[in-house]
PDB file of C-alpha atoms in Angstrom:
ATOM      1  CA  MET A  27      98.472 -21.558  90.843  1.00  0.00           C
ATOM      2  CA  VAL A  28     100.843 -22.617  93.585  1.00  0.00           C
ATOM      3  CA  GLU A  29     102.895 -19.519  92.779  1.00  0.00           C
ATOM      4  CA  PHE A  30     100.039 -17.202  93.760  1.00  0.00           C
ATOM      5  CA  GLY A  31     100.310 -17.923  97.479  1.00  0.00           C
ATOM      6  CA  GLU A  32     104.086 -17.648  97.457  1.00  0.00           C
ATOM      7  CA  ASN A  33     104.024 -14.459  95.408  1.00  0.00           C
ATOM      8  CA  LEU A  34     101.399 -12.905  97.652  1.00  0.00           C
ATOM      9  CA  ARG A  35     103.392 -13.742 100.770  1.00  0.00           C
ATOM     10  CA  ASN A  36     106.641 -12.405  99.258  1.00  0.00           C
ATOM     11  CA  LEU A  37     104.991  -9.143  98.201  1.00  0.00           C
ATOM     12  CA  ARG A  38     103.338  -8.742 101.592  1.00  0.00           C
ATOM     13  CA  LEU A  39     106.642  -9.257 103.371  1.00  0.00           C
ATOM     14  CA  ARG A  40     108.448  -6.984 100.909  1.00  0.00           C
ATOM     15  CA  ASP A  41     106.055  -4.192 101.835  1.00  0.00           C
ATOM     16  CA  LYS A  42     106.335  -5.074 105.539  1.00  0.00           C
ATOM     17  CA  LEU A  43     102.624  -5.810 105.912  1.00  0.00           C
ATOM     18  CA  THR A  44     101.143  -8.323 108.314  1.00  0.00           C
ATOM     19  CA  GLN A  45      98.380 -10.620 107.150  1.00  0.00           C
ATOM     20  CA  ALA A  46      95.993  -8.569 109.286  1.00  0.00           C
ATOM     21  CA  GLN A  47      97.072  -5.292 107.653  1.00  0.00           C
ATOM     22  CA  LEU A  48      96.621  -6.720 104.149  1.00  0.00           C
ATOM     23  CA  ALA A  49      93.269  -8.172 105.155  1.00  0.00           C
ATOM     24  CA  GLN A  50      92.166  -4.746 106.346  1.00  0.00           C
ATOM     25  CA  LYS A  51      93.149  -3.166 103.007  1.00  0.00           C
ATOM     26  CA  LEU A  52      91.127  -5.846 101.201  1.00  0.00           C
ATOM     27  CA  GLU A  53      88.231  -5.658 103.679  1.00  0.00           C
ATOM     28  CA  MET A  54      88.452  -9.336 104.581  1.00  0.00           C
ATOM     29  CA  THR A  55      89.717 -11.458 107.460  1.00  0.00           C
ATOM     30  CA  LYS A  56      93.284 -12.448 108.262  1.00  0.00           C
ATOM     31  CA  SER A  57      92.294 -16.114 107.890  1.00  0.00           C
ATOM     32  CA  VAL A  58      91.395 -15.528 104.228  1.00  0.00           C
ATOM     33  CA  ILE A  59      94.851 -14.047 103.577  1.00  0.00           C
ATOM     34  CA  SER A  60      96.404 -17.038 105.324  1.00  0.00           C
ATOM     35  CA  ALA A  61      94.337 -19.394 103.158  1.00  0.00           C
ATOM     36  CA  TYR A  62      95.488 -17.552 100.014  1.00  0.00           C
ATOM     37  CA  GLU A  63      99.130 -17.800 101.056  1.00  0.00           C
ATOM     38  CA  THR A  64      98.903 -21.515 101.862  1.00  0.00           C
ATOM     39  CA  GLY A  65      96.994 -22.343  98.686  1.00  0.00           C
ATOM     40  CA  LEU A  66      93.808 -23.430 100.442  1.00  0.00           C
ATOM     41  CA  ARG A  67      91.794 -20.696  98.707  1.00  0.00           C
ATOM     42  CA  PHE A  68      92.124 -18.532  95.639  1.00  0.00           C
ATOM     43  CA  PRO A  69      90.767 -14.995  95.233  1.00  0.00           C
ATOM     44  CA  SER A  70      87.957 -13.906  92.966  1.00  0.00           C
ATOM     45  CA  TYR A  71      88.913 -11.879  89.909  1.00  0.00           C
ATOM     46  CA  ASP A  72      87.933  -8.646  91.645  1.00  0.00           C
ATOM     47  CA  VAL A  73      90.088  -9.414  94.679  1.00  0.00           C
ATOM     48  CA  LEU A  74      92.993 -10.503  92.460  1.00  0.00           C
ATOM     49  CA  ILE A  75      92.883  -7.161  90.657  1.00  0.00           C
ATOM     50  CA  HIS A  76      92.691  -5.284  93.967  1.00  0.00           C
ATOM     51  CA  ILE A  77      95.740  -7.177  95.273  1.00  0.00           C
ATOM     52  CA  ALA A  78      97.657  -6.356  92.088  1.00  0.00           C
ATOM     53  CA  LYS A  79      96.858  -2.664  92.512  1.00  0.00           C
ATOM     54  CA  ILE A  80      97.940  -2.667  96.166  1.00  0.00           C
ATOM     55  CA  PHE A  81     101.341  -4.152  95.311  1.00  0.00           C
ATOM     56  CA  LYS A  82     101.668  -2.408  91.921  1.00  0.00           C
ATOM     57  CA  VAL A  83     102.226  -5.664  90.025  1.00  0.00           C
ATOM     58  CA  SER A  84     100.325  -7.347  87.217  1.00  0.00           C
ATOM     59  CA  THR A  85      97.809 -10.101  87.813  1.00  0.00           C
ATOM     60  CA  ASP A  86     100.016 -12.280  85.598  1.00  0.00           C
ATOM     61  CA  TYR A  87     102.877 -11.743  88.033  1.00  0.00           C
ATOM     62  CA  LEU A  88     100.678 -12.670  90.994  1.00  0.00           C
ATOM     63  CA  LEU A  89      99.546 -15.856  89.244  1.00  0.00           C
ATOM     64  CA  GLY A  90     103.068 -16.848  88.245  1.00  0.00           C
ATOM     65  CA  VAL A  91     102.404 -16.452  84.514  1.00  0.00           C
ATOM     66  CA  GLU A  92     105.225 -13.955  84.160  1.00  0.00           C
ATOM     67  CA  ASN A  93     108.272 -13.257  86.279  1.00  0.00           C
ATOM     68  CA  ARG A  94     108.533  -9.565  85.481  1.00  0.00           C
ATOM     69  CA  GLN A  95     107.878  -6.898  88.095  1.00  0.00           C
ATOM     70  CA  GLU A  96     107.207  -3.277  87.309  1.00  0.00           C
ATOM     71  CA  VAL A  97     108.805  -0.272  88.947  1.00  0.00           C
ATOM     72  CA  ASP A  98     106.929   2.987  89.431  1.00  0.00           C
ATOM     73  CA  LEU A  99     109.036   5.691  87.779  1.00  0.00           C
ATOM     74  CA  SER A 100     106.556   8.517  88.240  1.00  0.00           C
ATOM     75  CA  GLY A 101     108.120  11.611  89.722  1.00  0.00           C
ATOM     76  CA  LEU A 102     111.556  10.875  88.262  1.00  0.00           C
ATOM     77  CA  SER A 103     113.212  13.050  85.648  1.00  0.00           C
ATOM     78  CA  SER A 104     114.066  11.740  82.199  1.00  0.00           C
ATOM     79  CA  GLU A 105     117.725  11.641  83.170  1.00  0.00           C
ATOM     80  CA  GLU A 106     116.984   9.599  86.284  1.00  0.00           C
ATOM     81  CA  ILE A 107     114.886   7.118  84.285  1.00  0.00           C
ATOM     82  CA  ILE A 108     117.690   6.705  81.747  1.00  0.00           C
ATOM     83  CA  ALA A 109     120.198   6.154  84.567  1.00  0.00           C
ATOM     84  CA  LEU A 110     117.980   3.474  86.121  1.00  0.00           C
ATOM     85  CA  ARG A 111     117.517   1.702  82.773  1.00  0.00           C
ATOM     86  CA  ASN A 112     121.283   1.715  82.233  1.00  0.00           C
ATOM     87  CA  LEU A 113     121.834   0.315  85.721  1.00  0.00           C
ATOM     88  CA  ILE A 114     119.341  -2.485  85.061  1.00  0.00           C
ATOM     89  CA  LYS A 115     121.034  -3.332  81.749  1.00  0.00           C
ATOM     90  CA  ALA A 116     124.415  -3.464  83.493  1.00  0.00           C
ATOM     91  CA  MET A 117     123.053  -5.740  86.229  1.00  0.00           C
ATOM     92  CA  LYS A 118     121.545  -8.125  83.654  1.00  0.00           C
ATOM     93  CA  LYS A 119     124.940  -8.493  81.952  1.00  0.00           C
ATOM     94  CA  LYS A 120     126.519  -9.893  85.150  1.00  0.00           C
TER      95      LYS A 120
END
């Protein structure tokens, strides 16, 4: 589960959150977030699920079981979703 700490840190930085801000969202201390990121501690199942919901990723992604991230397409038209899928396909062919 070494990936968990790295994935958590990367997601936190991606969303421009400090450890203190994430800790506040999870109702815990900054030191707990630091311990998660350095691999000194691991979250309970409930906290893991809460973290996944905050960052809109799967728990499998957080744990390093899968490398796939999801994108929230809500609010987009069908045409926009198709355009995004085509763009992703084109980028994968590179």
